[in-house]
Amino acid sequence: MKEQSKFFAAMYLRLSRDDNVKAEHDGNAMINGVSKAESNSIGSQRELIRSFLNEQEDIDLYDIYVDDGFSGSNFVEVR
């Protein structure tokens, strides 16, 4: 019987531009007077990727990296 390889994957989650615009408009993404800990986009991405990984027998999640609050539109290059 052939031995099956295991792969390790890292999850990288980044703020959606739509969430960034909503947060600015809503005043720091407040829900019922409480500041949200994480954007909707980040939560959705996390669940989508977890669902995919749960269906893959040969892929294990190694780590999760999150850039909540940063997007390509507000990235500033430091020199």
Coordinates of C-alpha atoms in Angstrom, one line a residue, residues 9 37 68 71 73:
A9 CA -1.0 24.9 4.9
A37 CA -13.2 42.3 17.3
D68 CA -7.4 42.8 10.0
S71 CA -5.8 46.2 2.9
S73 CA -5.6 50.2 -0.4

